[in-house]
Coordinates of C-alpha atoms in Angstrom, one line a residue:
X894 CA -8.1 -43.3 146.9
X895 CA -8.8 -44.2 143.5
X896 CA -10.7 -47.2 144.6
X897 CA -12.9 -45.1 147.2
X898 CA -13.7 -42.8 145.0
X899 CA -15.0 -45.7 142.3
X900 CA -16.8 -47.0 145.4
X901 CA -18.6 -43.9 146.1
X902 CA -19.6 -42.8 142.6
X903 CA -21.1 -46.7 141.7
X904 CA -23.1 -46.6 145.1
X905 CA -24.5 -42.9 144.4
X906 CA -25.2 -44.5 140.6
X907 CA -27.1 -47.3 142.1
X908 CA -29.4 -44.9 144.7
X909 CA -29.9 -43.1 141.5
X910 CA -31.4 -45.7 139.5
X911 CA -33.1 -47.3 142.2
X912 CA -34.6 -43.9 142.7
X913 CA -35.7 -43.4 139.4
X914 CA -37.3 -46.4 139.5
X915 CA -39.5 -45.9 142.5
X916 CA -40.2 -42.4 140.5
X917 CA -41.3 -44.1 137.5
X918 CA -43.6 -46.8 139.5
X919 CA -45.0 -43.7 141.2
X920 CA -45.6 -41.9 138.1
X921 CA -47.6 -45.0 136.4
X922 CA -49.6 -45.2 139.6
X923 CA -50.6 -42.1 139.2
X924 CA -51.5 -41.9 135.4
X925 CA -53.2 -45.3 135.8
X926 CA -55.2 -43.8 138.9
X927 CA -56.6 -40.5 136.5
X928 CA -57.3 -42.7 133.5
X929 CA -59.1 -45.0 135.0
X930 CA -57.2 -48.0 133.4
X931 CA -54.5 -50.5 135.3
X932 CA -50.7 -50.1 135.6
X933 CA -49.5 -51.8 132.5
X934 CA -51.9 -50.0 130.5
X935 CA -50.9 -46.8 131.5
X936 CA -47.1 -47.6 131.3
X937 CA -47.9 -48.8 127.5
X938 CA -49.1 -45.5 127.2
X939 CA -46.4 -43.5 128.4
X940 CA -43.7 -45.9 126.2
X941 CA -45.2 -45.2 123.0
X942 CA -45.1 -41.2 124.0
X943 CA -42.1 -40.9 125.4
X944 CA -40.2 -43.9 123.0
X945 CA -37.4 -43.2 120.6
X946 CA -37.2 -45.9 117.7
X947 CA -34.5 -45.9 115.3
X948 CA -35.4 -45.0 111.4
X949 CA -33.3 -45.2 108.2
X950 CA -34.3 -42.2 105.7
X951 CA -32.4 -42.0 102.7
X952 CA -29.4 -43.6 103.7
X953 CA -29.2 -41.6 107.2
X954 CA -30.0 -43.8 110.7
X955 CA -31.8 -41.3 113.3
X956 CA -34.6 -42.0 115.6
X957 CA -38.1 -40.8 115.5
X958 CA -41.1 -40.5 118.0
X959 CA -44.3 -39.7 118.9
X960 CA -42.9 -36.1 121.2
X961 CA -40.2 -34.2 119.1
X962 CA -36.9 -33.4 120.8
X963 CA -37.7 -30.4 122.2
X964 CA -40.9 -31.6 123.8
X965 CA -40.1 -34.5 125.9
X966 CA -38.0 -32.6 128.6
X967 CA -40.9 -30.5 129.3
X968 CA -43.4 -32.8 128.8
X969 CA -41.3 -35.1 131.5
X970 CA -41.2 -32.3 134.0
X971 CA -44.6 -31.6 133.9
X972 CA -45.5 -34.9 134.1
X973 CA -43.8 -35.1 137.3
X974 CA -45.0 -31.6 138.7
X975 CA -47.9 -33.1 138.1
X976 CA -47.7 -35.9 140.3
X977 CA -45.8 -33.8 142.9
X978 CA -48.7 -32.0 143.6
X979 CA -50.9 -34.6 143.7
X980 CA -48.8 -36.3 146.3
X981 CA -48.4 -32.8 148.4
X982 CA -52.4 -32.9 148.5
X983 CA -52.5 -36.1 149.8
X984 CA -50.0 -35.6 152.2
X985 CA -47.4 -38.0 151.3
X986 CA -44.0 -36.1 152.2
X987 CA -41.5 -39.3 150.9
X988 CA -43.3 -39.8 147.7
X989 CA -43.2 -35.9 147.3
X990 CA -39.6 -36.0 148.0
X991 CA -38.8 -39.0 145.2
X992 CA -40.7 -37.2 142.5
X993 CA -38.6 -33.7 143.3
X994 CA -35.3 -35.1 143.2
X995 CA -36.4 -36.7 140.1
X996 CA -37.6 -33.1 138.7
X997 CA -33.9 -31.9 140.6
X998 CA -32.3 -34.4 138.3
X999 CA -33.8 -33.9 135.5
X1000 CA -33.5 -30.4 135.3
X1001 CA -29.7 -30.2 136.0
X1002 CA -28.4 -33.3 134.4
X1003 CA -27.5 -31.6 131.3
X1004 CA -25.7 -29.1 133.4
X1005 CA -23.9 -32.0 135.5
X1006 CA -22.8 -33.6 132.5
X1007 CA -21.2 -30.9 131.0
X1008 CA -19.7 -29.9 133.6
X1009 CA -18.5 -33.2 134.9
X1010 CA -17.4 -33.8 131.1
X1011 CA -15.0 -30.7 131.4
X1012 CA -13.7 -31.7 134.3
X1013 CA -12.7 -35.2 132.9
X1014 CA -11.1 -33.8 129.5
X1015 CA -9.0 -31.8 131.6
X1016 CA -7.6 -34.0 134.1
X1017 CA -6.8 -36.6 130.8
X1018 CA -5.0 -33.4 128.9
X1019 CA -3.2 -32.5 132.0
X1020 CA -2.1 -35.6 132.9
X1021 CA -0.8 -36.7 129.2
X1022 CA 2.3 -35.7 128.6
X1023 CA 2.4 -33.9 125.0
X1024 CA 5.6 -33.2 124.0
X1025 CA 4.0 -30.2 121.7
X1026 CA 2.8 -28.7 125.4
X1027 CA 5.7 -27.7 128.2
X1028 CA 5.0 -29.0 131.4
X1029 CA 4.1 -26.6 133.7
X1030 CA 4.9 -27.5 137.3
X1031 CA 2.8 -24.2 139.2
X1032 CA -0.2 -23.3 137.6
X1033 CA 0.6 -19.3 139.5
X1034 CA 3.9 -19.0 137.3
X1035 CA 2.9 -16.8 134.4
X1036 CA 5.4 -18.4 131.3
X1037 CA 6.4 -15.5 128.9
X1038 CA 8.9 -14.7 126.5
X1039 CA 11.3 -11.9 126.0
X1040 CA 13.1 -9.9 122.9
X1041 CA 15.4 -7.8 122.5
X1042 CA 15.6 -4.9 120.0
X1043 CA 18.4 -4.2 118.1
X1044 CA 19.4 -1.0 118.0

């Protein structure tokens, strides 16, 4: 099963990014369209706003760009609404349906990672055996301990 399951989540990786790709060639067509300009122009242009280049300030590496951190999600999203709606007014459903599941992604990745992050950290601790942690066999058995009073 383990080897099924590697299968499955490298193919759904690789419909992803070829996915996102399509989006992204999409996306370019459509800025370079409204500007006026070719594709590798308007490509340049969205690198330098959406790039992240790495900085040293006073000892300290961190990256810097031309959005800050809080803007480039939105800005990404609508971007792509953008271009959603163009491609609904034209009519062209598989184009439309690319650019939402990109929006889709976008919008729950951090949500997916967190959650998929969880889900990793606690197979790893439940499957380690810590000798500082008892074992517990059936997660329904409620584990307690009892005193007695002296009288």
């Amino acid at each position: 099963m383990p080897k099924l399951a590697i299968a499955v989540l490298l193919l759904a990786l690789v419909a992803l990014a070829g996915s996102m790709t399509y989006v992204g060639y999409l996306v370019i067509g459509i800025v370079s369209e409204y500007l006026g300009t070719g594709r590798f122009m308007a490509g340049f242009l969205l690198v330098v706003l959406f790039a992240r280049v790495p900085w040293v300030s006073q000892g300290n590496l961190r990256t810097v760009g031309l959005l800050p951190r809080n803007a480039r999600l939105p800005v990404m999203v609508v971007l792509l609404a953008f271009c959603a709606l163009n491609f609904l007014y034209r009519g062209q459903m598989v184009s439309l349906l690319f650019v939402t599941l990109a929006v889709t992604f976008l919008l729950s990745y951090r949500w997916l990672r967190k959650k998929l992050l969880n889900r990793m950290i606690a197979f790893l601790s439940r499957s380690s055996p810590d000798p500082s942690q008892p074992q517990h066999s059936d997660e329904t058995v409620i584990d307690g301990e009892f005193r007695e009073k002296k009288d």
